[in-house]
Tab-separated table of N, CA, C and O in Angstrom:
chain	number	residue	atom	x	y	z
A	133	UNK	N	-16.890	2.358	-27.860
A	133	UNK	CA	-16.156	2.235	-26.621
A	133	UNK	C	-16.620	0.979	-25.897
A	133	UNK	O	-17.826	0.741	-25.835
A	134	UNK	N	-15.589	0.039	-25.261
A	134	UNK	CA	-15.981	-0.862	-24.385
A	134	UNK	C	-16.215	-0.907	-23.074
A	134	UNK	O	-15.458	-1.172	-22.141
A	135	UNK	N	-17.532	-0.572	-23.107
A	135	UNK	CA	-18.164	-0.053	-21.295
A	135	UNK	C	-17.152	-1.000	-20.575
A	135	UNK	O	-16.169	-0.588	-19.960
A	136	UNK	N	-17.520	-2.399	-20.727
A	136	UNK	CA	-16.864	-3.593	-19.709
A	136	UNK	C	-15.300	-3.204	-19.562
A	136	UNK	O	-14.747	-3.140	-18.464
A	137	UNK	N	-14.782	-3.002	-20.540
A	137	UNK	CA	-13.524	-2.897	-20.064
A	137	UNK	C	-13.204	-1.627	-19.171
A	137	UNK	O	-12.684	-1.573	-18.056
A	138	UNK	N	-13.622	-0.726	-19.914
A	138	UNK	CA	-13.655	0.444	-18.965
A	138	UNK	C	-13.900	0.151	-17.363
A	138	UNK	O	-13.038	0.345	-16.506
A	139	UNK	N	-14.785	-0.183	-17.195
A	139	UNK	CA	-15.196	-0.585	-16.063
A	139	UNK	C	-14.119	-1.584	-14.873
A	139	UNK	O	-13.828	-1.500	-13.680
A	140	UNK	N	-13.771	-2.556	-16.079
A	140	UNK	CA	-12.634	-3.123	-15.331
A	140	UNK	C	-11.116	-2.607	-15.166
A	140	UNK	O	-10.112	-3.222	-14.806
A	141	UNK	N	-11.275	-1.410	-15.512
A	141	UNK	CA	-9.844	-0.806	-15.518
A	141	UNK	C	-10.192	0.175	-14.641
A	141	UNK	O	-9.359	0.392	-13.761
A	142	UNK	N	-11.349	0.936	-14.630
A	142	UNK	CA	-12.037	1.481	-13.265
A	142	UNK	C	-11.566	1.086	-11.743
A	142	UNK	O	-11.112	1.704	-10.780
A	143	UNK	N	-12.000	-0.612	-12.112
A	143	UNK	CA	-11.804	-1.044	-10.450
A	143	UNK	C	-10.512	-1.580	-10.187
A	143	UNK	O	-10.269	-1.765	-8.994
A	144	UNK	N	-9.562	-1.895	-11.061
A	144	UNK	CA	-8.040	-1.363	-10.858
A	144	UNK	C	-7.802	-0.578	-10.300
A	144	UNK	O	-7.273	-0.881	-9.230
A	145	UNK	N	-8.010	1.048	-10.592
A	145	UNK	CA	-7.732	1.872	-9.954
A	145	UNK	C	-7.861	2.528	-8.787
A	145	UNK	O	-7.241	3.377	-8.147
A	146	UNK	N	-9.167	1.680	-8.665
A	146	UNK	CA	-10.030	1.970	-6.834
A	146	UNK	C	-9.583	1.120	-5.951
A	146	UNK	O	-9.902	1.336	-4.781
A	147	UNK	N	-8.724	-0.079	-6.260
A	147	UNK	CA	-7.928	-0.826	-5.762
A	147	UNK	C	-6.910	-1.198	-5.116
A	147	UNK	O	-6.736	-1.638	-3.979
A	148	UNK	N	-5.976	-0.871	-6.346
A	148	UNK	CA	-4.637	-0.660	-6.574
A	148	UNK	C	-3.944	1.232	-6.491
A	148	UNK	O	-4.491	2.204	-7.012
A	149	UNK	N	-2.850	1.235	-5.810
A	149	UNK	CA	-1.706	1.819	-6.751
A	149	UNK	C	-0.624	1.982	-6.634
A	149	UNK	O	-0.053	1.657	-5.593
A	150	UNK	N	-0.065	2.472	-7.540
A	150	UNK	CA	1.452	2.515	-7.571
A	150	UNK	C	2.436	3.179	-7.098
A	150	UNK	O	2.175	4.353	-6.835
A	151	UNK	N	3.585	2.795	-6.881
A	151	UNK	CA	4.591	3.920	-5.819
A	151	UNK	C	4.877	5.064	-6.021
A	151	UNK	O	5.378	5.690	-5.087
A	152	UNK	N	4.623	5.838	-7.519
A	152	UNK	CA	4.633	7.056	-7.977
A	152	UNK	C	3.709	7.669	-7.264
A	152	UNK	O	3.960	8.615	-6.517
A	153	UNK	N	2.071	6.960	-7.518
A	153	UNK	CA	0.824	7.656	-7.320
A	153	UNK	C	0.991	7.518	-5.562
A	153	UNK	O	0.563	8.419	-4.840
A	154	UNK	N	1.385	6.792	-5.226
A	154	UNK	CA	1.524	6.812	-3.787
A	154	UNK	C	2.165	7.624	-2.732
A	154	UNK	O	1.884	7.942	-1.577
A	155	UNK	N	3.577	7.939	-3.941
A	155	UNK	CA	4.271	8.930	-3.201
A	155	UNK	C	4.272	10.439	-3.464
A	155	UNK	O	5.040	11.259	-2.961
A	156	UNK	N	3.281	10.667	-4.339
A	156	UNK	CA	2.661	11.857	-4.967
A	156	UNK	C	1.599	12.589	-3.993
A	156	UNK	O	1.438	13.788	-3.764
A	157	UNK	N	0.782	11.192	-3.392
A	157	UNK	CA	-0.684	11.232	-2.287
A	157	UNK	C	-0.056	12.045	-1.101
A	157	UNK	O	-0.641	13.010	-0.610
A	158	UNK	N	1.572	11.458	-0.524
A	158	UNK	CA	2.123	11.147	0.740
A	158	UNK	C	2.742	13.026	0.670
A	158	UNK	O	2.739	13.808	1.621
A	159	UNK	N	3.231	13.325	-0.811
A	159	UNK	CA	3.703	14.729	-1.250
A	159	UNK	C	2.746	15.615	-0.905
A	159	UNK	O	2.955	16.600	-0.196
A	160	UNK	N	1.606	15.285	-1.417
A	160	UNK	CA	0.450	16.255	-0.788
A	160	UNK	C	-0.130	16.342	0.359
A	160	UNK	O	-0.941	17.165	0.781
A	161	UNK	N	0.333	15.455	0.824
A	161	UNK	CA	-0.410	15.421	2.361
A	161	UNK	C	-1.992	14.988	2.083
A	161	UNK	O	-2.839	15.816	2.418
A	162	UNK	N	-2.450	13.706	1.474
A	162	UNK	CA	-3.620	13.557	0.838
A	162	UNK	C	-4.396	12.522	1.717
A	162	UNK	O	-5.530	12.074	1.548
A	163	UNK	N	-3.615	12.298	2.560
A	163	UNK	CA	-4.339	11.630	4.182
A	163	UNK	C	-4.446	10.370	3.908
A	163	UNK	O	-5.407	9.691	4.271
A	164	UNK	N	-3.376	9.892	3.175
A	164	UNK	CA	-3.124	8.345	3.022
A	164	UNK	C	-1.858	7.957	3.907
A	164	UNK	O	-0.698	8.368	3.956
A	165	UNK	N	-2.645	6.911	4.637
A	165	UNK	CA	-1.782	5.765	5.729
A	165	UNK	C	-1.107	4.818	4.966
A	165	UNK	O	-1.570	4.141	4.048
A	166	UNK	N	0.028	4.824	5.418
A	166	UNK	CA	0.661	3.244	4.410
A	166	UNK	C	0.915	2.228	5.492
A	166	UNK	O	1.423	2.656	6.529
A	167	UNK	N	0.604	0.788	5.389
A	167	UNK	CA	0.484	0.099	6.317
A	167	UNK	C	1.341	-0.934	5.451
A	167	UNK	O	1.205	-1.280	4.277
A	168	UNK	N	2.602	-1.445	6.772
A	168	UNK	CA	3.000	-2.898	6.291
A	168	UNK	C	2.410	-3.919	6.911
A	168	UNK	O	2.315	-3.819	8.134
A	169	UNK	N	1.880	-5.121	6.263
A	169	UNK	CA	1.403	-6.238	6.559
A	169	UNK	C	2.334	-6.898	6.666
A	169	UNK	O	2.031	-7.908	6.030
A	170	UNK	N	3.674	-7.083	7.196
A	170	UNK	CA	4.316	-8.182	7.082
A	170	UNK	C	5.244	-8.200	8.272
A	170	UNK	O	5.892	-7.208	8.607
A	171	UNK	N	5.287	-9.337	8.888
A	171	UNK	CA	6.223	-9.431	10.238
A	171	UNK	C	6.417	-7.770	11.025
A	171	UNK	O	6.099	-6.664	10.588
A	172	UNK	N	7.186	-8.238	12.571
A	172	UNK	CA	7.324	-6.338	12.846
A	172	UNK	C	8.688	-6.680	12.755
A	172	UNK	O	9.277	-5.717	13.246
A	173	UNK	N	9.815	-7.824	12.270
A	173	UNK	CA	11.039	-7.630	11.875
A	173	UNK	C	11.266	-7.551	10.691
A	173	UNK	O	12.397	-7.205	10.349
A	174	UNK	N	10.450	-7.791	9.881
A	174	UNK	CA	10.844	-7.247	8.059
A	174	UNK	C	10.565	-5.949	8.450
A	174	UNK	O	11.301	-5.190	7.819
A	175	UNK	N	9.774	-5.301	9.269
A	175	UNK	CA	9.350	-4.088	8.933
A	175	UNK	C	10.651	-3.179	9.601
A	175	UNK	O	10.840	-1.985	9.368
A	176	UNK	N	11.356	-3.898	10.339
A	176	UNK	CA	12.198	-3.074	11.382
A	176	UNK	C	13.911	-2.856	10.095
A	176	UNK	O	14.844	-2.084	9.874
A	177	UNK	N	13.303	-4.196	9.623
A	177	UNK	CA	15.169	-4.397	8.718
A	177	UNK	C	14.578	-3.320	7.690
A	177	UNK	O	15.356	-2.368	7.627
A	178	UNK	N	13.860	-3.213	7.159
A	178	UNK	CA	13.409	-2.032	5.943
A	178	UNK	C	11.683	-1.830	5.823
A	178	UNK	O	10.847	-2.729	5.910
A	179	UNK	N	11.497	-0.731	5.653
A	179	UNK	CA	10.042	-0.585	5.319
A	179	UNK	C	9.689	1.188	4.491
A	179	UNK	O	10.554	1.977	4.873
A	180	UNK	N	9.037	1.609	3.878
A	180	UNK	CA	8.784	2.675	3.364
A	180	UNK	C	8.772	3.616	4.414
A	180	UNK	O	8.304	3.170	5.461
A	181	UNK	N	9.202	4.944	4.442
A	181	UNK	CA	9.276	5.885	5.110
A	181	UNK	C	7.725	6.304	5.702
A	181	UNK	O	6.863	6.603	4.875
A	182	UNK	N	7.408	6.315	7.134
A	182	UNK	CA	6.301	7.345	7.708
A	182	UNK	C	4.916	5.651	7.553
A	182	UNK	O	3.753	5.731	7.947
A	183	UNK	N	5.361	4.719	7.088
A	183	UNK	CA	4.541	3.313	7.030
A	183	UNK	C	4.391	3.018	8.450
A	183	UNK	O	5.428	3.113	9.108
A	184	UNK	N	3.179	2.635	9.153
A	184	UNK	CA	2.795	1.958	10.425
A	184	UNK	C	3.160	0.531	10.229
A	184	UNK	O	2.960	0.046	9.116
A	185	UNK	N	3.652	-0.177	11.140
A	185	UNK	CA	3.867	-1.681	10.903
A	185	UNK	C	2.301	-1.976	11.771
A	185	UNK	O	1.953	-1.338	12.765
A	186	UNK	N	1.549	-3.019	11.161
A	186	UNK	CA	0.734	-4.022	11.422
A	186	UNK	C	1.034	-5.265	10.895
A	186	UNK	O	1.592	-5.279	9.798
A	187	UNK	N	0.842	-6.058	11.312
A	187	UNK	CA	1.288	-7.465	10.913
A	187	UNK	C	-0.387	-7.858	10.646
A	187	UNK	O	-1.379	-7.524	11.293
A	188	UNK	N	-0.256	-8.676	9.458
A	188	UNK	CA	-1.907	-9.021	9.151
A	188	UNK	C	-2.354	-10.065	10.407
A	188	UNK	O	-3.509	-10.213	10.806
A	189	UNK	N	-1.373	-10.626	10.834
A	189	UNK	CA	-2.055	-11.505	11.397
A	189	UNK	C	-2.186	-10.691	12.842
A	189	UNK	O	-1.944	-11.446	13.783
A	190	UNK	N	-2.412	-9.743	13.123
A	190	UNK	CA	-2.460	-8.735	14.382
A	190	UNK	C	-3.945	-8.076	13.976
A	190	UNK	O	-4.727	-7.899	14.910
A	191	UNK	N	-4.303	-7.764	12.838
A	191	UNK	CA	-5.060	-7.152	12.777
A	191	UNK	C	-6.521	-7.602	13.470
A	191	UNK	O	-6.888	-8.776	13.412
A	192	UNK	N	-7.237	-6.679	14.060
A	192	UNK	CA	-8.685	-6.910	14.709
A	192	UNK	C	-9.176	-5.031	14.871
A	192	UNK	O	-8.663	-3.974	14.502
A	193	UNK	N	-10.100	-5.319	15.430
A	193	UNK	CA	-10.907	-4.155	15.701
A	193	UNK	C	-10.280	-3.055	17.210
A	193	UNK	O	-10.496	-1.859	17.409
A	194	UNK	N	-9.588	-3.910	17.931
A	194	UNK	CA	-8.627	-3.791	19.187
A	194	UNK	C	-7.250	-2.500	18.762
A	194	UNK	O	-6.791	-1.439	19.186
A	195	UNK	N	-7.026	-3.680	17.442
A	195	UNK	CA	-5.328	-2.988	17.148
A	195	UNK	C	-5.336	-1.803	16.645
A	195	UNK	O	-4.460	-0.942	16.727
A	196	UNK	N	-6.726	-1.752	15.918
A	196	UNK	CA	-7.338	-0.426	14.936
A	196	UNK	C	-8.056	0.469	15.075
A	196	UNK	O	-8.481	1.198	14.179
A	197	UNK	N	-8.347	0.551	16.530
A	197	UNK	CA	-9.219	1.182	17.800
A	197	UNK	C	-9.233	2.873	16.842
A	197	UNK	O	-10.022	3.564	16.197
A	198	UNK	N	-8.016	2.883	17.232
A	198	UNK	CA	-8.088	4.586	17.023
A	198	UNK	C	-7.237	4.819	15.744
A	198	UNK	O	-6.511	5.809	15.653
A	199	UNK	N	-7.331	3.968	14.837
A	199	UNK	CA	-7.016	4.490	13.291
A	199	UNK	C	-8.852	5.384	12.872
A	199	UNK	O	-10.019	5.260	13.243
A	200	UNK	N	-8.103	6.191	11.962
A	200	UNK	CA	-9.427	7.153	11.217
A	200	UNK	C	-10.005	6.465	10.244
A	200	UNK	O	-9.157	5.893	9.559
A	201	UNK	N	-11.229	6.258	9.852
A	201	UNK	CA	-11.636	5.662	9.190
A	201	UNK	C	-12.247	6.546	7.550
A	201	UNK	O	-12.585	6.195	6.420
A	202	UNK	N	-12.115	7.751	8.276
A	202	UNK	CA	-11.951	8.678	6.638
A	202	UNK	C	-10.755	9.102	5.726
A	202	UNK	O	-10.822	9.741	4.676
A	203	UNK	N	-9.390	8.495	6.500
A	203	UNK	CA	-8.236	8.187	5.419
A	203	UNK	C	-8.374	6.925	4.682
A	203	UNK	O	-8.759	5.895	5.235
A	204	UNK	N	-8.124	6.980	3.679
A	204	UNK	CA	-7.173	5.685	2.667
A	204	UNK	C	-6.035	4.945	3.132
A	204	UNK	O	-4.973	5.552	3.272
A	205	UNK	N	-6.109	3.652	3.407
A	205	UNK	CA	-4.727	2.680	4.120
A	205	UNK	C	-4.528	2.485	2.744
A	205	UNK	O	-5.490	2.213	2.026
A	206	UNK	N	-3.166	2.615	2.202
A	206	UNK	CA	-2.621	1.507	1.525
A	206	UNK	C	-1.828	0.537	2.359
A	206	UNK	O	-1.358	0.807	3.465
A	207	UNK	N	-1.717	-0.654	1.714
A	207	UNK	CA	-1.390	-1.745	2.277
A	207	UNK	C	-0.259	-1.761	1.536
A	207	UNK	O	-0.277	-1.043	0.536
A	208	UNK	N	1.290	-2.751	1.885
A	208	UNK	CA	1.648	-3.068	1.198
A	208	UNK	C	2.616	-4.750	1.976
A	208	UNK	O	2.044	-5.262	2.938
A	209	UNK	N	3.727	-5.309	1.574
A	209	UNK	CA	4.227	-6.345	1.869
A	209	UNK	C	5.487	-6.234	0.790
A	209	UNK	O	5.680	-5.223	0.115
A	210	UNK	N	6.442	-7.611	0.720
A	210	UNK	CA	7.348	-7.225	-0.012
A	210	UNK	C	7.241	-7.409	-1.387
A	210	UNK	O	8.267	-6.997	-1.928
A	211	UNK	N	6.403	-7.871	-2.212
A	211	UNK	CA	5.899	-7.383	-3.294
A	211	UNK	C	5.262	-8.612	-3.988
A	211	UNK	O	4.486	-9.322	-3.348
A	212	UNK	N	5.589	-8.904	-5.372
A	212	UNK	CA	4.409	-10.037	-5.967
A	212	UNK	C	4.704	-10.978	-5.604
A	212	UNK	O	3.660	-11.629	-5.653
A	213	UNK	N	6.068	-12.104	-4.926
A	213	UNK	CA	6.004	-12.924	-4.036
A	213	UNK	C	5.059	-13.430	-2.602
A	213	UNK	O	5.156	-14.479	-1.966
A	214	UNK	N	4.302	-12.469	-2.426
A	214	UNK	CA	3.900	-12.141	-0.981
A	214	UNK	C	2.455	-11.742	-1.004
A	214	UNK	O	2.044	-10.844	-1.739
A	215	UNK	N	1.736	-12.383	-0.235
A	215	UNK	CA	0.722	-11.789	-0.341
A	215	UNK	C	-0.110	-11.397	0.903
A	215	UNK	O	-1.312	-11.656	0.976
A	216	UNK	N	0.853	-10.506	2.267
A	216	UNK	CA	0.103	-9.838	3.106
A	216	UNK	C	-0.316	-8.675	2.855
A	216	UNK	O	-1.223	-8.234	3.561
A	217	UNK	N	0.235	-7.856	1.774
A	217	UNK	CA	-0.921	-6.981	1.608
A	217	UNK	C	-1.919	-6.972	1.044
A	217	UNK	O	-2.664	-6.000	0.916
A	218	UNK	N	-2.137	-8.486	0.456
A	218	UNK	CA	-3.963	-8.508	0.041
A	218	UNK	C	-4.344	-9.099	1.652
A	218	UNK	O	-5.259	-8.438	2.143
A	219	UNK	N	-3.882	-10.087	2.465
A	219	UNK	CA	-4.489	-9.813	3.655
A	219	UNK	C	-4.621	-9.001	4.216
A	219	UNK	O	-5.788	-8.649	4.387
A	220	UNK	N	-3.718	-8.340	4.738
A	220	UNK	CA	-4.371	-6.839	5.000
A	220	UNK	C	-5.330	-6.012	4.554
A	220	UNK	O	-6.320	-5.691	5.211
A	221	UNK	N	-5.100	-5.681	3.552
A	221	UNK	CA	-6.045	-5.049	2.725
A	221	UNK	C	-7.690	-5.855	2.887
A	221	UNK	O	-8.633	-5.071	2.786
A	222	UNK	N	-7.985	-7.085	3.085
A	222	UNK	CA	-8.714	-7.722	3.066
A	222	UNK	C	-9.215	-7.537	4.583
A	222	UNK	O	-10.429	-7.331	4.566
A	223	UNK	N	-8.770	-7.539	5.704
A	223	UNK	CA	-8.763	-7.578	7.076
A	223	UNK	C	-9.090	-6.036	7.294
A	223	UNK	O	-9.416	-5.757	8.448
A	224	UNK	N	-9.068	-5.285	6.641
A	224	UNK	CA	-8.774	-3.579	7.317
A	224	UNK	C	-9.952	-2.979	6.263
A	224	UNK	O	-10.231	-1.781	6.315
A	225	UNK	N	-10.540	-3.760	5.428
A	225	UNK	CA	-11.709	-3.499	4.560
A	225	UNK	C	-12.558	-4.120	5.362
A	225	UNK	O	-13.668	-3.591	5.300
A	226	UNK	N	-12.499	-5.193	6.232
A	226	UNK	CA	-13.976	-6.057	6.866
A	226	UNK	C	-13.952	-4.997	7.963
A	226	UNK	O	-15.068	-4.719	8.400
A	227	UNK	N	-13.174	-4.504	8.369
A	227	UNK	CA	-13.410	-3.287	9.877
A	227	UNK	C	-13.845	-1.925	9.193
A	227	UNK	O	-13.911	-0.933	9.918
A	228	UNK	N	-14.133	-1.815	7.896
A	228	UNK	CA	-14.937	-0.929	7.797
A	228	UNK	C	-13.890	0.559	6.912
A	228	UNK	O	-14.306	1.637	6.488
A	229	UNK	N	-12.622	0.045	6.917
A	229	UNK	CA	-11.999	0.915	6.749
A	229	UNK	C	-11.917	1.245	4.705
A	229	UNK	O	-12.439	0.474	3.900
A	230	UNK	N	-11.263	2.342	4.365
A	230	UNK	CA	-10.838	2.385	2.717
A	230	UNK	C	-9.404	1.868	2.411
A	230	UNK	O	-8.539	2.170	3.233
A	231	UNK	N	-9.046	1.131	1.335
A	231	UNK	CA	-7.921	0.311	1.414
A	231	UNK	C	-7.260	0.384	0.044
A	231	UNK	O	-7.929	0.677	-0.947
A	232	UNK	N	-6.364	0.204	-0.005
A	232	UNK	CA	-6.140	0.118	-1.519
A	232	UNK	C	-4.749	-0.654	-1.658
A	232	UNK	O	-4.195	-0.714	-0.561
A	233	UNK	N	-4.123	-1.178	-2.539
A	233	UNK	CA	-3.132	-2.347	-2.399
A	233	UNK	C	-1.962	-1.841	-3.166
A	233	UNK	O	-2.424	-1.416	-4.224
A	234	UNK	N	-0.683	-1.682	-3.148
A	234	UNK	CA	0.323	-0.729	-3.331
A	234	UNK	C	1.140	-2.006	-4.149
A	234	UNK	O	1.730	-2.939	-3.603
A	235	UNK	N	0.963	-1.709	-5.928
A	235	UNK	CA	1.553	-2.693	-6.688
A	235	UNK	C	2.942	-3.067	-6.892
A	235	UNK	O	3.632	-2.300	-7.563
A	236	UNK	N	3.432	-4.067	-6.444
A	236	UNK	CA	4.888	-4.662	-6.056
A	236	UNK	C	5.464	-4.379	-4.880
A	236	UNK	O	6.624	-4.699	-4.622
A	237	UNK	N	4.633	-3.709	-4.019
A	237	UNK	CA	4.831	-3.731	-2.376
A	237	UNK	C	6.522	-2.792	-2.531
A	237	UNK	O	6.802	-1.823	-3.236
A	238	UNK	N	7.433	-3.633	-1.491
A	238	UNK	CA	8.619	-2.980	-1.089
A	238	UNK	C	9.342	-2.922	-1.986
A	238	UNK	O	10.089	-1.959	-2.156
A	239	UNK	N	9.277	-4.171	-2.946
A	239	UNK	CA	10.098	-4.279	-4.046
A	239	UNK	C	10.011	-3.434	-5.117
A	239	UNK	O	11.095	-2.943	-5.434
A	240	UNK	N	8.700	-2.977	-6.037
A	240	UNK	CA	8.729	-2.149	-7.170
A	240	UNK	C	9.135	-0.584	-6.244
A	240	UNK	O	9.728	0.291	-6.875
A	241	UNK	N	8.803	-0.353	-4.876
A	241	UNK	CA	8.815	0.724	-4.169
A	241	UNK	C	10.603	1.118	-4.587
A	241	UNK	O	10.938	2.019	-5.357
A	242	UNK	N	11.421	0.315	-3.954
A	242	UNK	CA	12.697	1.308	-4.404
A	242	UNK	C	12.975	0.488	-5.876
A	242	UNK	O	13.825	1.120	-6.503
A	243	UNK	N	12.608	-0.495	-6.481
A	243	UNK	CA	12.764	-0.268	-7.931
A	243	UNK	C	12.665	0.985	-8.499
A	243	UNK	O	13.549	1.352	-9.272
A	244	UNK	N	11.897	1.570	-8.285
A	244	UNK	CA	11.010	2.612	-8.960
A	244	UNK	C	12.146	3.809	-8.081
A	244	UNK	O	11.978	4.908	-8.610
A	245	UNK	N	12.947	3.875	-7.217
A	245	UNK	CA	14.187	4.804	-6.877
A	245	UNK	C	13.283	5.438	-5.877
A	245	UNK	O	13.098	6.636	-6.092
A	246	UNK	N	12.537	4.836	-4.610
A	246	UNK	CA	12.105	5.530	-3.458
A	246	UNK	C	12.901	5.202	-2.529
A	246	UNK	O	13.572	4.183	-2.694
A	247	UNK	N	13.038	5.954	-1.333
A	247	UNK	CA	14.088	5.518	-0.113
A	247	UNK	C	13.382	4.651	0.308
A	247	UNK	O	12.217	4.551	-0.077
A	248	UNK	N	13.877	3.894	1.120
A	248	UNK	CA	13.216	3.445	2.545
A	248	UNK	C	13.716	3.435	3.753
A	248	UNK	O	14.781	4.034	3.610
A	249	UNK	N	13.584	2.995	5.366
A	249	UNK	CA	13.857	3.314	6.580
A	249	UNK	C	14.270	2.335	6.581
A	249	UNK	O	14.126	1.626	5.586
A	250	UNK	N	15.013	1.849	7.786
A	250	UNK	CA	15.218	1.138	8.969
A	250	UNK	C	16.211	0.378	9.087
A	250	UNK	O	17.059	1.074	8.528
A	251	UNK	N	16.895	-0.813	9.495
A	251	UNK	CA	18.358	-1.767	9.366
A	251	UNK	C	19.112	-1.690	8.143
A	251	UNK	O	20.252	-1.224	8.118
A	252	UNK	N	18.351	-2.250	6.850
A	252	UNK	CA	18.618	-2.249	5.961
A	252	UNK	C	18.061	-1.510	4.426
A	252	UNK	O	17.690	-1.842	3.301
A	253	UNK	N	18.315	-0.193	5.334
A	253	UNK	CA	17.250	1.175	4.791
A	253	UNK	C	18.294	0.912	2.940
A	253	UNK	O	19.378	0.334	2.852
A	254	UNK	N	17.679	1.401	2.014
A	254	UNK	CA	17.882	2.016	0.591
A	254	UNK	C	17.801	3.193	0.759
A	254	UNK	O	16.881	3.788	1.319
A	255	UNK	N	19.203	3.845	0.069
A	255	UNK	CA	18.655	5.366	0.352
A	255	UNK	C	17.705	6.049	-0.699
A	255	UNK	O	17.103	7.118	-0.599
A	256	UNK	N	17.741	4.946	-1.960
A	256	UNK	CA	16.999	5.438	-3.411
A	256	UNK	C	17.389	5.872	-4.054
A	256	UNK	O	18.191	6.718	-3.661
A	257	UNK	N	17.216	5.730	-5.620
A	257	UNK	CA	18.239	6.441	-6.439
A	257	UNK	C	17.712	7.969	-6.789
A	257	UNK	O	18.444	8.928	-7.032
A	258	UNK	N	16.155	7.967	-6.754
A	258	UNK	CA	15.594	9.113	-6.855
A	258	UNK	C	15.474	8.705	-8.859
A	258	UNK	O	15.717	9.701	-9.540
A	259	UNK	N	15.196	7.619	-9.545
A	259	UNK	CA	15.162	7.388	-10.386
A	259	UNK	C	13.416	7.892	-10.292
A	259	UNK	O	12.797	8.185	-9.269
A	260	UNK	N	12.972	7.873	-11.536
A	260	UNK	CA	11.638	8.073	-12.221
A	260	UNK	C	10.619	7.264	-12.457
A	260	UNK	O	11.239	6.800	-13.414
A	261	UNK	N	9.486	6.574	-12.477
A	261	UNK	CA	8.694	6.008	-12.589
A	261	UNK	C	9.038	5.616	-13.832
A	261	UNK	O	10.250	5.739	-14.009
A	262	UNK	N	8.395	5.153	-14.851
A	262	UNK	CA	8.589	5.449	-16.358
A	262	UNK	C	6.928	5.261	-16.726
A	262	UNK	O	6.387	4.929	-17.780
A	263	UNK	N	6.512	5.523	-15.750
A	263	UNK	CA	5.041	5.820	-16.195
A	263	UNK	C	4.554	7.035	-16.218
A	263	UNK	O	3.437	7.186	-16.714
A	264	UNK	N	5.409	8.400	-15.587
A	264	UNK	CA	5.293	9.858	-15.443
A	264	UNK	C	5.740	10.410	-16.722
A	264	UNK	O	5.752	11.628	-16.898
């Protein structure tokens, strides 16, 4: 067996995850926050259902006063074009918080057939992962 790799597929997972595993967490009530990092008008034209808008560049110790620090934030943004949810994720880990980075953000989110909210809500196809 290859310890190293193991290991690096380990911290993938403590990292990262995906909109299945995400919306599986959100099914259970598993005390994961989903946070958008990106503008508060991308977030208003569409964003994942029950998601807090933060804008990364908002983030401080002020904005995050009274977030819990024993839930899991996933972060996300509009997907591999974009990269406020590694700022975020990066910004909301230096305040001490648990973070994890939600792979292809908004985009693999209704790829993958999840709804989303707001102006230019998707209602979702309710399609399948193809990783389940």
């Amino acid at each position: 067996m290859d310890f190293e790799q193991m290991k690096h597929y380990q911290s993938k997972l403590a990292y990262e995850t995906d909109s299945a595993d995400l919306q599986e967490a959100l099914d259970n009530g598993e005390g994961v926050v989903v946070v958008d990092g990106r503008s508060a008008s991308a977030y208003e034209d569409e964003h994942i259902p029950g998601a807090v808008s933060l804008p990364h560049r908002d983030i401080s110790a002020n904005t995050t006063a009274t977030w819990d620090k024993a839930k899991l934030y996933v972060c996300y943004c509009d997907g591999i074009g974009c990269n406020a949810s590694t700022k975020t994720a990066l910004k909301l880990l230096t305040l001490g918080f648990q973070v994890r980075e939600l792979i292809g953000g908004l985009d693999w989110w209704k790829r993958d057939g999840h709804p989303t909210h707001g102006a230019g809500a998707a209602v979702g196809s309710g399609a399948a992962c193809g990783c389940r």
